[in-house]
Short mmCIF file of N, CA, C and O in Angstrom, two decimals:
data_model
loop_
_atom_site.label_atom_id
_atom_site.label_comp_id
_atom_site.label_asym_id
_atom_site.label_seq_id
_atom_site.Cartn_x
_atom_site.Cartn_y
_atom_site.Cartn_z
N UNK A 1 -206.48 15.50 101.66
CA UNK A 1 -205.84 16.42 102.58
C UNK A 1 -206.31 17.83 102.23
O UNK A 1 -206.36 18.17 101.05
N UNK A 2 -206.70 18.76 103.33
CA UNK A 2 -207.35 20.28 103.01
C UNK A 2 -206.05 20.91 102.74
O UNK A 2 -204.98 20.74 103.33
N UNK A 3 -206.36 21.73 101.65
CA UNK A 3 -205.16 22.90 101.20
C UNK A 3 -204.50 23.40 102.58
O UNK A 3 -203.35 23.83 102.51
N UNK A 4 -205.14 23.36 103.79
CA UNK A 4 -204.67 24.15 104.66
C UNK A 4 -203.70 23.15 105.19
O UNK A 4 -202.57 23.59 105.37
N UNK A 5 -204.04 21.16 105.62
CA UNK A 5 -202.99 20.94 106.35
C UNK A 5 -201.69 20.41 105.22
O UNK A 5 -200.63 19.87 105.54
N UNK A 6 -202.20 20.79 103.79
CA UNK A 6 -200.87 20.94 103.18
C UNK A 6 -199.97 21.90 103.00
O UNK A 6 -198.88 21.74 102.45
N UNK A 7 -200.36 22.82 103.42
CA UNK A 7 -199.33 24.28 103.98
C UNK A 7 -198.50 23.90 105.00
O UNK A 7 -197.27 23.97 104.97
N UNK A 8 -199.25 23.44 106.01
CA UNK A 8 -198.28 22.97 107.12
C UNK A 8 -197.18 21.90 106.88
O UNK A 8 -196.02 21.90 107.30
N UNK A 9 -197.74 21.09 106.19
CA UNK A 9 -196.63 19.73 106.00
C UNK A 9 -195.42 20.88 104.83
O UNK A 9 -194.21 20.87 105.09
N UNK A 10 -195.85 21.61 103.86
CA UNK A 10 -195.13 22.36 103.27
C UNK A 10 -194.53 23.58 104.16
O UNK A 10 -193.55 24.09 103.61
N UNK A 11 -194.75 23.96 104.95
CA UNK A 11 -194.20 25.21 106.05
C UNK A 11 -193.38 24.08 107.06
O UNK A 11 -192.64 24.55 107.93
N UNK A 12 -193.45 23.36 107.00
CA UNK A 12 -192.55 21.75 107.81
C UNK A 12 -191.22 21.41 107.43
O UNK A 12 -190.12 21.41 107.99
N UNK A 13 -191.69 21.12 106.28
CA UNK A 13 -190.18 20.97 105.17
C UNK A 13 -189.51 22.29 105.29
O UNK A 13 -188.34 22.29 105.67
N UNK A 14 -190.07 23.38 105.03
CA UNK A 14 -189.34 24.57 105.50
C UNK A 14 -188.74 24.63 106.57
O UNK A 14 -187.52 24.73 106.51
N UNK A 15 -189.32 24.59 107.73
CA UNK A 15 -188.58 24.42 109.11
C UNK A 15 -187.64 23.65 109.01
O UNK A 15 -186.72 24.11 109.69
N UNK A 16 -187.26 22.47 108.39
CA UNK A 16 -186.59 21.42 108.77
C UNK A 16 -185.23 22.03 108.25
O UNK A 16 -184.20 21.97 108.92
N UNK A 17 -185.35 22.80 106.59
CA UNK A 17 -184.38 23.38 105.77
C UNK A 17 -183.38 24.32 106.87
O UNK A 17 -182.20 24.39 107.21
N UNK A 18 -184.59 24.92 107.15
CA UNK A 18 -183.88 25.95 107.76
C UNK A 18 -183.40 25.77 109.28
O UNK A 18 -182.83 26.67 109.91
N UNK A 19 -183.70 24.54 109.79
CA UNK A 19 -182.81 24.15 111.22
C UNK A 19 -181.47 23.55 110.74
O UNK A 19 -180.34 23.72 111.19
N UNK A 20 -181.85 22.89 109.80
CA UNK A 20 -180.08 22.11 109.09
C UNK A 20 -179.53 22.84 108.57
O UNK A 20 -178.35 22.50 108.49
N UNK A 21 -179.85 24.20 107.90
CA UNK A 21 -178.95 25.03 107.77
C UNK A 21 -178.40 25.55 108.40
O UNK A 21 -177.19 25.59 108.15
N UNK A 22 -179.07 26.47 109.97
CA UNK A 22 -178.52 26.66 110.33
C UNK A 22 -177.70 25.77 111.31
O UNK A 22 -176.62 26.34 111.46
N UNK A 23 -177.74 24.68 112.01
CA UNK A 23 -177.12 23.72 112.15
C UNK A 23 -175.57 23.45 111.60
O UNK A 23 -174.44 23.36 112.09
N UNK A 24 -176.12 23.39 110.40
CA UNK A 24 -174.15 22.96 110.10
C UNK A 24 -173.73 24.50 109.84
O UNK A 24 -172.51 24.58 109.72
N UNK A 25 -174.29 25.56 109.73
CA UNK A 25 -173.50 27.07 110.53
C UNK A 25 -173.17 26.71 111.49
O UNK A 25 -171.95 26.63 111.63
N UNK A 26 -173.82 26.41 112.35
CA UNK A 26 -173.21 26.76 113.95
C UNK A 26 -172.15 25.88 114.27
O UNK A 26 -171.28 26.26 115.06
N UNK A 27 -172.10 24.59 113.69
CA UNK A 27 -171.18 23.30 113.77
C UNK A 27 -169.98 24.09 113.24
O UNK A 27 -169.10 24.33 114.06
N UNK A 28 -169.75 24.66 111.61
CA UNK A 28 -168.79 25.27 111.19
C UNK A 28 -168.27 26.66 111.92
O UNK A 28 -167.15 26.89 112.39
N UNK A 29 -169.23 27.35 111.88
CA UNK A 29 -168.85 28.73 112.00
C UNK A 29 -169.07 28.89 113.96
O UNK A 29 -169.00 30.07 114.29
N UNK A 30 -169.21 28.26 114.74
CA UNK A 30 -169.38 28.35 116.28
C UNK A 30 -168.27 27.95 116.66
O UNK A 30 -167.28 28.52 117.12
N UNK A 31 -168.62 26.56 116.33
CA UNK A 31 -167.81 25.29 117.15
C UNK A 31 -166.56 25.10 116.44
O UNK A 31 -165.65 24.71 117.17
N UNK A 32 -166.20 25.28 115.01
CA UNK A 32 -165.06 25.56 114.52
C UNK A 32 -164.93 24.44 113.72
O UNK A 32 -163.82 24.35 113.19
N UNK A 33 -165.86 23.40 113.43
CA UNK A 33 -165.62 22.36 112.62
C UNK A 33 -165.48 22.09 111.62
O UNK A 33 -166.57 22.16 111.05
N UNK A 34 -164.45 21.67 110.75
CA UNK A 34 -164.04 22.36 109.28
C UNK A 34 -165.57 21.48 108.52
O UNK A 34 -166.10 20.59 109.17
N UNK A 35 -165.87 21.69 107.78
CA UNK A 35 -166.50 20.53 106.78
C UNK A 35 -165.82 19.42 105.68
O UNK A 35 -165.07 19.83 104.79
N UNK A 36 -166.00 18.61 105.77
CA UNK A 36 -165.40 17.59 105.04
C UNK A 36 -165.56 17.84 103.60
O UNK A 36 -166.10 18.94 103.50
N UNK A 37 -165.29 17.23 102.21
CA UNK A 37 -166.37 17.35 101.32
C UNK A 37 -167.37 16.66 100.82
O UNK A 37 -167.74 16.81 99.65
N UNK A 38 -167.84 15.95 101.54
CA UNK A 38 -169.16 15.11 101.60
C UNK A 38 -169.55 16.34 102.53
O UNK A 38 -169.97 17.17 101.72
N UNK A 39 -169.62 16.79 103.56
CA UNK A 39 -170.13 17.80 103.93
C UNK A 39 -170.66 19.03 102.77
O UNK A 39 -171.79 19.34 102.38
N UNK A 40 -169.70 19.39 102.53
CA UNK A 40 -169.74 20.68 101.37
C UNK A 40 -170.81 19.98 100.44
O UNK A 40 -171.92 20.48 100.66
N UNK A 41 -170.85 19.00 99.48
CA UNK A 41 -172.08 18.27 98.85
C UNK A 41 -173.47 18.26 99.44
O UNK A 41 -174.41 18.39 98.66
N UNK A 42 -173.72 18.12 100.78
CA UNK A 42 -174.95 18.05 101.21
C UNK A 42 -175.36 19.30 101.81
O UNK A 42 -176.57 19.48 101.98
N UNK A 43 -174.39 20.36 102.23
CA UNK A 43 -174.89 21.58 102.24
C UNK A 43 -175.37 22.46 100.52
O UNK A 43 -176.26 23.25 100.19
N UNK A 44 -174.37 21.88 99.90
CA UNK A 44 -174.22 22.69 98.58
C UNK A 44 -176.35 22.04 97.63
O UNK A 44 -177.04 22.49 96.72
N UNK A 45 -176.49 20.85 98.61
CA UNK A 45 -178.20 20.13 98.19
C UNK A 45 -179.16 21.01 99.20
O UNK A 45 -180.35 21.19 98.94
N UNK A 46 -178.48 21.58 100.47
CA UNK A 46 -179.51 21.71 101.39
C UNK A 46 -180.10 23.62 101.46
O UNK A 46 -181.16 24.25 101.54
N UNK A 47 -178.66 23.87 101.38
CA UNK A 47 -179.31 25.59 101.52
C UNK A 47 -180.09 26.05 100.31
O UNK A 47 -181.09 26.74 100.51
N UNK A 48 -179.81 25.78 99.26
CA UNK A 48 -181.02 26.26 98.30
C UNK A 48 -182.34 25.88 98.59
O UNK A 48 -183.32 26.57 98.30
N UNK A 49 -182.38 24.68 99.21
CA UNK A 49 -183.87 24.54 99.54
C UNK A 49 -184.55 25.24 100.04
O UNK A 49 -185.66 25.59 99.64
N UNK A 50 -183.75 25.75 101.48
CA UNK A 50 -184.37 26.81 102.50
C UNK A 50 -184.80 27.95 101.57
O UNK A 50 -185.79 28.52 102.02
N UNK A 51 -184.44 28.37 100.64
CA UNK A 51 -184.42 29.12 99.91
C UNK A 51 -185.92 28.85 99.11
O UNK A 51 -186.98 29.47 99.22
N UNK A 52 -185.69 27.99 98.49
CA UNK A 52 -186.66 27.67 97.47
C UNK A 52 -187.94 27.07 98.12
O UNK A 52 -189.00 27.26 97.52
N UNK A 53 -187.95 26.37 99.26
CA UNK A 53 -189.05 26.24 100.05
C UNK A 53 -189.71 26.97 100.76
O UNK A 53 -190.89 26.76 101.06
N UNK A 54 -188.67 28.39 101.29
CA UNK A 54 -189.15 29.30 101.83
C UNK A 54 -190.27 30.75 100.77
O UNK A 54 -191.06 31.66 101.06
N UNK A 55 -189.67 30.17 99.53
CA UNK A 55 -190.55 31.30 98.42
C UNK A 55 -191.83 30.14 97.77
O UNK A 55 -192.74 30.58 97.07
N UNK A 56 -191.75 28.87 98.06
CA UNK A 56 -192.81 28.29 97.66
C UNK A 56 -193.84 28.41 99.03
O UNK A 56 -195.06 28.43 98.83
N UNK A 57 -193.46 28.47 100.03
CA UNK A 57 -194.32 28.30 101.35
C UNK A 57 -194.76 30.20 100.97
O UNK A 57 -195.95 30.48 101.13
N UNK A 58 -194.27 30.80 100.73
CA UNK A 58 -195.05 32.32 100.85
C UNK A 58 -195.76 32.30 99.92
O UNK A 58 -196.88 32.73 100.22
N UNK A 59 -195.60 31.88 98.45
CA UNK A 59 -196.76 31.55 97.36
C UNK A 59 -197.14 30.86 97.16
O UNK A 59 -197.31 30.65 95.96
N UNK A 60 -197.72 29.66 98.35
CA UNK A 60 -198.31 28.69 98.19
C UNK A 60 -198.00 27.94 96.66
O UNK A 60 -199.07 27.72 96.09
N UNK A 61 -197.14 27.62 96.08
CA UNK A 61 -196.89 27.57 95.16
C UNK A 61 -196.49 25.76 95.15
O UNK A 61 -195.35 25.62 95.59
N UNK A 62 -196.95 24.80 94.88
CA UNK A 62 -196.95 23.59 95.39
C UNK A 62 -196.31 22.59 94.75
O UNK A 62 -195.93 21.50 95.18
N UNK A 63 -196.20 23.28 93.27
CA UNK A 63 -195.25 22.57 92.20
C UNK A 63 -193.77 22.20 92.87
O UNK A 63 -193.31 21.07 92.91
N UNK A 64 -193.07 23.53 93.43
CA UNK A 64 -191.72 23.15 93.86
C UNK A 64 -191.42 22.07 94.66
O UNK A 64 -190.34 22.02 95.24
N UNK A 65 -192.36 21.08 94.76
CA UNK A 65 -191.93 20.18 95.52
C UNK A 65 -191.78 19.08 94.86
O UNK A 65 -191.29 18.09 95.40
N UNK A 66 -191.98 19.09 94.23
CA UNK A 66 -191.02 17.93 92.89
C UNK A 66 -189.43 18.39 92.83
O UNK A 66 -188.55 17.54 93.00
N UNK A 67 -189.18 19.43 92.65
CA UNK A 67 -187.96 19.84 92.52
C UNK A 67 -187.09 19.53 94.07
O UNK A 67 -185.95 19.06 94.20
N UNK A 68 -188.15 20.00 95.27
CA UNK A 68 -187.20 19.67 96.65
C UNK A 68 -187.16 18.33 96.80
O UNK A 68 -186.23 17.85 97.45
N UNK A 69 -188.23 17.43 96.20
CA UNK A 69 -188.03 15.73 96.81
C UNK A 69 -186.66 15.39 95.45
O UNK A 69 -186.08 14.33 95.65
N UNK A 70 -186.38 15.84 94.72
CA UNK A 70 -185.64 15.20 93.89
C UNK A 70 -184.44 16.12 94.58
O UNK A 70 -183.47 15.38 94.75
N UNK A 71 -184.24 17.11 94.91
CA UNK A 71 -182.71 17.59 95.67
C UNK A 71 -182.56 16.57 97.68
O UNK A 71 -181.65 16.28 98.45
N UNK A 72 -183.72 16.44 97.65
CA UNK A 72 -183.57 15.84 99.23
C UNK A 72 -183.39 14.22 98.89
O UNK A 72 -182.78 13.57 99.75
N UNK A 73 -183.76 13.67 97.96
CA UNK A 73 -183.42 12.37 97.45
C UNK A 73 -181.99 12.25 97.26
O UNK A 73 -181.44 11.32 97.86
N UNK A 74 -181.35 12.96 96.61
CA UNK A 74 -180.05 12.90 96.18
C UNK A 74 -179.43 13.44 97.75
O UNK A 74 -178.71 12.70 98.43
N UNK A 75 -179.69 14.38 98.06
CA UNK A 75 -179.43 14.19 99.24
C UNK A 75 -179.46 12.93 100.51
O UNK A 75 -178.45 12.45 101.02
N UNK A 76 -179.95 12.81 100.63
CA UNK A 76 -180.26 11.47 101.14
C UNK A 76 -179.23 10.29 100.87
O UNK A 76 -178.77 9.54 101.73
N UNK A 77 -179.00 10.27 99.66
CA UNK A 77 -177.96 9.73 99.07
C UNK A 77 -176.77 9.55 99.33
O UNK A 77 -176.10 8.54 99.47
N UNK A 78 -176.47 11.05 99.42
CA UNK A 78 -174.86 11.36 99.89
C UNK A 78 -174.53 11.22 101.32
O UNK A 78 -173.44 10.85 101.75
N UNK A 79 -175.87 11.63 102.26
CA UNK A 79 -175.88 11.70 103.31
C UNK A 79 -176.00 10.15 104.28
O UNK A 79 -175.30 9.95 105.27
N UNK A 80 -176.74 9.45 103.91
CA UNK A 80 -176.37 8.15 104.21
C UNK A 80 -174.87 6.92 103.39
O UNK A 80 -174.66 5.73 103.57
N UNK A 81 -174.31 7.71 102.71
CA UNK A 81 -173.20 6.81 101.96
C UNK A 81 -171.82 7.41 102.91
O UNK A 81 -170.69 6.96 102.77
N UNK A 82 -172.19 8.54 103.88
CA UNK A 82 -171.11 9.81 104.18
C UNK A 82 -171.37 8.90 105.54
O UNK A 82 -170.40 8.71 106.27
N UNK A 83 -172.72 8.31 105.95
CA UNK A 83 -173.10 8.14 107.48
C UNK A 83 -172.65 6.41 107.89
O UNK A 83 -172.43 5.91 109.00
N UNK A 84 -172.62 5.68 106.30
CA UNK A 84 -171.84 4.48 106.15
C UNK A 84 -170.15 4.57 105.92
O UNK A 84 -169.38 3.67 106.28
N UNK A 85 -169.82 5.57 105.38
CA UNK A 85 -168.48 6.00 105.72
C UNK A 85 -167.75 5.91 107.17
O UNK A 85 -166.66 5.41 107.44
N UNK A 86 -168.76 6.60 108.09
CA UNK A 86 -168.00 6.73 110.09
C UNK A 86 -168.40 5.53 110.47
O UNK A 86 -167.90 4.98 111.45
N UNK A 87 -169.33 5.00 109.77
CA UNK A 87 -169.98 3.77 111.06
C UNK A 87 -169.91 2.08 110.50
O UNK A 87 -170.22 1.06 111.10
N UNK A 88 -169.39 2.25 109.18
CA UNK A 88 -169.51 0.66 108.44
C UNK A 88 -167.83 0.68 108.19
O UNK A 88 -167.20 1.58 107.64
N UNK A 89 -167.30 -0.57 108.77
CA UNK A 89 -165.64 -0.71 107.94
C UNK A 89 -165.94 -1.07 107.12
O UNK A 89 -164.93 -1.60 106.65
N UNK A 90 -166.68 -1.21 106.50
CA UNK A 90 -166.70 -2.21 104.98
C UNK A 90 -166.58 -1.04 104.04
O UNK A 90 -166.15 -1.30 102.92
N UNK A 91 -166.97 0.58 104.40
CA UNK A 91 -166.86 1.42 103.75
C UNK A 91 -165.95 2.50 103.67
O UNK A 91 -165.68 3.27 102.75
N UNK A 92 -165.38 2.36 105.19
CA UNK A 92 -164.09 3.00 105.61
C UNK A 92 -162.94 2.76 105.37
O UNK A 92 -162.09 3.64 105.23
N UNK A 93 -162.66 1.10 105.25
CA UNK A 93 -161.24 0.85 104.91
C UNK A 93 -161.36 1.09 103.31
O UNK A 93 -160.37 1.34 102.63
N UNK A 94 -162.61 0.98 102.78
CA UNK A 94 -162.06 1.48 101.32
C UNK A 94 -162.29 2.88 100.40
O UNK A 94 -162.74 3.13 99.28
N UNK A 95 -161.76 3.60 101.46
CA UNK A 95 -162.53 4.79 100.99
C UNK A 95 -161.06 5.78 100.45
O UNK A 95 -159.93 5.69 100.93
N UNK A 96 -161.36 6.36 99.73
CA UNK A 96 -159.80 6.92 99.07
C UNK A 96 -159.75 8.56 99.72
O UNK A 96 -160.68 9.32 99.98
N UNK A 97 -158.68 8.70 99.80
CA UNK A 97 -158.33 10.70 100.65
C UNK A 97 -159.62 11.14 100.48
O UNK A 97 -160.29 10.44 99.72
N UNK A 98 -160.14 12.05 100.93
CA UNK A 98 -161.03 12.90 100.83
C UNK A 98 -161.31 14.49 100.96
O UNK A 98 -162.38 15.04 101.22
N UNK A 99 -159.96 15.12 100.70
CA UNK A 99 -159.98 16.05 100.89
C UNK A 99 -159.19 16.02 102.20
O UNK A 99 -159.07 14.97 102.83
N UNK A 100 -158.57 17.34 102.66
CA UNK A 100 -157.63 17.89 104.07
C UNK A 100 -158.42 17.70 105.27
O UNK A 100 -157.68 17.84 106.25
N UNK A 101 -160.14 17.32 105.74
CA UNK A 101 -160.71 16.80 106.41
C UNK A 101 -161.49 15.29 105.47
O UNK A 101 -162.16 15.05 104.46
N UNK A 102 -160.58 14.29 107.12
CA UNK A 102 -161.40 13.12 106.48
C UNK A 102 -162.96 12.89 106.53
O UNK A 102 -163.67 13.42 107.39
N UNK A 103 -163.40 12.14 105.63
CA UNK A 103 -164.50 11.87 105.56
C UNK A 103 -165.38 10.98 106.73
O UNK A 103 -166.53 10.76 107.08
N UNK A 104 -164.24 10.71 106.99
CA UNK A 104 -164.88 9.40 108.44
C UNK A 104 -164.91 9.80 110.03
O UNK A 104 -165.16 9.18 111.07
N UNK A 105 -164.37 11.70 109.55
CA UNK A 105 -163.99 11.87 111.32
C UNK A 105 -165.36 12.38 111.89
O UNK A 105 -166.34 12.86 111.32
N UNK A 106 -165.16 12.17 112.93
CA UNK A 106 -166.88 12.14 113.56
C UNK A 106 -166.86 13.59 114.80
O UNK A 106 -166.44 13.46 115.95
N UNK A 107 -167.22 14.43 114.42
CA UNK A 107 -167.30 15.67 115.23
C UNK A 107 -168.36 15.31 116.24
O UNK A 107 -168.19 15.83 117.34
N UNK A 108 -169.50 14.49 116.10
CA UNK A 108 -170.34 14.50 117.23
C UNK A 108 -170.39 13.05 117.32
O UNK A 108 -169.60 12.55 116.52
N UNK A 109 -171.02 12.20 117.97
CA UNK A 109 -171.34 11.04 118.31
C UNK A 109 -172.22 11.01 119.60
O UNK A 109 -171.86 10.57 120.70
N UNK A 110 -173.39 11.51 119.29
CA UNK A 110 -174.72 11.29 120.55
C UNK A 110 -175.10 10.00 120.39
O UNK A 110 -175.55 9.56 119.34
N UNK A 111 -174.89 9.13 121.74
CA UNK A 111 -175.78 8.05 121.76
C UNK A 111 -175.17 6.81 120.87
O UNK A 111 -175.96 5.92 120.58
N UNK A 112 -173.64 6.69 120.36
CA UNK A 112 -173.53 6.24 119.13
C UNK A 112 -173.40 5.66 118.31
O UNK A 112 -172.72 4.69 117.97
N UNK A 113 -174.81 6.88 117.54
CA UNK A 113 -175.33 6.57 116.49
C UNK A 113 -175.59 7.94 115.92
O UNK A 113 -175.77 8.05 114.71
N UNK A 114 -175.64 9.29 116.93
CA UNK A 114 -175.60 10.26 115.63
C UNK A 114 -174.53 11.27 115.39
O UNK A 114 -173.98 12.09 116.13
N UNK A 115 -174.40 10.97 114.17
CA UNK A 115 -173.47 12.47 113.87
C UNK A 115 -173.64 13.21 112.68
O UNK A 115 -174.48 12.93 111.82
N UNK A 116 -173.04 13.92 112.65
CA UNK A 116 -173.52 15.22 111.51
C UNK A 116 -174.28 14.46 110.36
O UNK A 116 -175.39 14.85 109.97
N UNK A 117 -173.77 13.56 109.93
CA UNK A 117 -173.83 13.03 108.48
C UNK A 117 -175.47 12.76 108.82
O UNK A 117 -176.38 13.13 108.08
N UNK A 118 -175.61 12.11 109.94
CA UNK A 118 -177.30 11.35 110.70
C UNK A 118 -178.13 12.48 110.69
O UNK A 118 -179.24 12.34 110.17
N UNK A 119 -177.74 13.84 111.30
CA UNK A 119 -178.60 14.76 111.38
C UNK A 119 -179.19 15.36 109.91
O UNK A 119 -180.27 15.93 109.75
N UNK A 120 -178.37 15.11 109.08
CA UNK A 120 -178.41 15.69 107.79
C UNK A 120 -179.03 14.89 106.86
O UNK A 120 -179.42 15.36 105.79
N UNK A 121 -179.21 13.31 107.27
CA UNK A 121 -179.94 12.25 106.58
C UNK A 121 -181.62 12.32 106.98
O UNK A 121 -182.58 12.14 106.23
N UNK A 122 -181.58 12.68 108.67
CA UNK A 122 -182.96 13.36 108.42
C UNK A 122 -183.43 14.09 108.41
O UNK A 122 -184.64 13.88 108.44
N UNK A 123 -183.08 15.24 108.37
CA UNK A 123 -183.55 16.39 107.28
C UNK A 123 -183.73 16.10 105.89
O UNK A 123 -184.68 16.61 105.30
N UNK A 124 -182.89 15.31 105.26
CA UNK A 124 -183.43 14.87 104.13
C UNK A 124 -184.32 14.14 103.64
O UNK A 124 -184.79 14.28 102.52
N UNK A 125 -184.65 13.20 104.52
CA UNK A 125 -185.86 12.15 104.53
C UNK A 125 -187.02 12.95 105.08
O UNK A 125 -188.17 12.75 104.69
N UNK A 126 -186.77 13.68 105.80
CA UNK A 126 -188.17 14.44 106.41
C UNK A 126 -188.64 15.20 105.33
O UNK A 126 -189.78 14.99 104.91
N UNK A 127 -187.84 16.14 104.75
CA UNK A 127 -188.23 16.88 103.59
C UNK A 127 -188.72 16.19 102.29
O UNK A 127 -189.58 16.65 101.53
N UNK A 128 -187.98 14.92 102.13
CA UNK A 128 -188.11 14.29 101.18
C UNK A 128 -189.31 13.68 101.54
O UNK A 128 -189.83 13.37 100.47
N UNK A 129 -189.91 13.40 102.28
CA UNK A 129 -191.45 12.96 102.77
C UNK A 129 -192.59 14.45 102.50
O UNK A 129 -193.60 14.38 101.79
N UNK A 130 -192.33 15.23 102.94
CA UNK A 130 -192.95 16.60 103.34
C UNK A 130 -193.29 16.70 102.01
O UNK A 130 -194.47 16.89 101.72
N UNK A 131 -192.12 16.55 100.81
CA UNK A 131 -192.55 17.26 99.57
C UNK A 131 -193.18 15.94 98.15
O UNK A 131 -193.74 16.09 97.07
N UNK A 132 -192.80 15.02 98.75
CA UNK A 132 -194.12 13.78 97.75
C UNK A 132 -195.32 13.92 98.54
O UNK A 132 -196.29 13.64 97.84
N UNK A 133 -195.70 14.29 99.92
CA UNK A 133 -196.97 14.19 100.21
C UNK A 133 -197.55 15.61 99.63
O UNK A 133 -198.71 15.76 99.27
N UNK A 134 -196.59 16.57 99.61
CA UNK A 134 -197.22 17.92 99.08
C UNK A 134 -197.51 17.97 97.35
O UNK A 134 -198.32 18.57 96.64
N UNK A 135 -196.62 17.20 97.16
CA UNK A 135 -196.48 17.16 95.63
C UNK A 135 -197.87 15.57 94.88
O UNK A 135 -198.40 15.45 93.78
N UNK A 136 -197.94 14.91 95.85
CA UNK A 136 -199.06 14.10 95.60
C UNK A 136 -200.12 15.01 96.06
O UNK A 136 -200.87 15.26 95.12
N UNK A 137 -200.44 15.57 97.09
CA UNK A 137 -201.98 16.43 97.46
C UNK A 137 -202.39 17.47 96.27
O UNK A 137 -203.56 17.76 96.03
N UNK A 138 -201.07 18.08 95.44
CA UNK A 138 -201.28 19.18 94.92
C UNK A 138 -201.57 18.55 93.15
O UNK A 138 -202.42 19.03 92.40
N UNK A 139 -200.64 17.41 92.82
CA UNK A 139 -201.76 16.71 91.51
C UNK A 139 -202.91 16.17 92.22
O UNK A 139 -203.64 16.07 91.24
N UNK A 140 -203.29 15.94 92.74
CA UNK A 140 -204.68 15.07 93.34
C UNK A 140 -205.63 16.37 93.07
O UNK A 140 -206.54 16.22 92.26
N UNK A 141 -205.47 17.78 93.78
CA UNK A 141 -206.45 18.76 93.79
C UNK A 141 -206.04 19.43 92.00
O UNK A 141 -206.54 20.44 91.51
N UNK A 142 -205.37 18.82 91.58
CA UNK A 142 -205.23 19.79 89.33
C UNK A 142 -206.14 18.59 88.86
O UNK A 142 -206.47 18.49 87.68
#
């Protein structure tokens, strides 16, 4: 892969950070939707990225993507166990309080099959793709 179309797949993962961020802004702070705390967990994985992907994409700096596939992994994590929470009873009837918003209530349901928890699983998988292919191109060229 040329240094150049690994900028893009790395300026990608950026985009993605920074649509899911602002995303669950606008969900919280627009539309008025409290966050759950499985919510609060996968924001508390996601906005540093924007952050940290956005200063690796200006210094081409290619290492940090070990660090974003291991925060979008764990992400991923929470975000599909949060997305088996609304949509699997096998995970709902045994799921204990979760804080003053439940964990299982579903603010969106497009089509359904997506809701917050879905939108936030791929952003994490996308990024989490974006940054082993960046992070494999960039040992391949040391």
């Amino acid at each position: 892969m040329s240094r150049g179309r690994r900028e893009e797949v790395w300026f990608f993962a950026w985009a993605v950070s920074v649509v899911a961020t602002l995303g669950s802004l606008y969900f919280s702070e627009i539309k008025g939707y409290e966050p759950c705390e499985l919510c609060w967990y996968q924001r508390i994985l996601m906005y540093p990225m924007t952050v940290l992907i956005g200063i690796a994409v200006a210094r081409k700096d290619y290492r940090m993507s070990l660090y974003t596939a291991v925060l979008s992994g764990i992400g991923m994590c929470v975000s599909l166990y949060h997305y088996c929470l609304q949509k699997l009873a096998f995970f709902s009837d045994r799921l204990p309080a979760c804080g003053r918003i439940p964990c299982t209530a579903e603010y969106i349901n497009w089509f359904g099959i997506i809701t917050i928890p879905f939108l936030a699983l791929t952003a994490f998988v996308l990024i989490f793709i974006s940054s082993l292919i960046v992070w494999k191109q960039a040992r391949a060229s040391h």
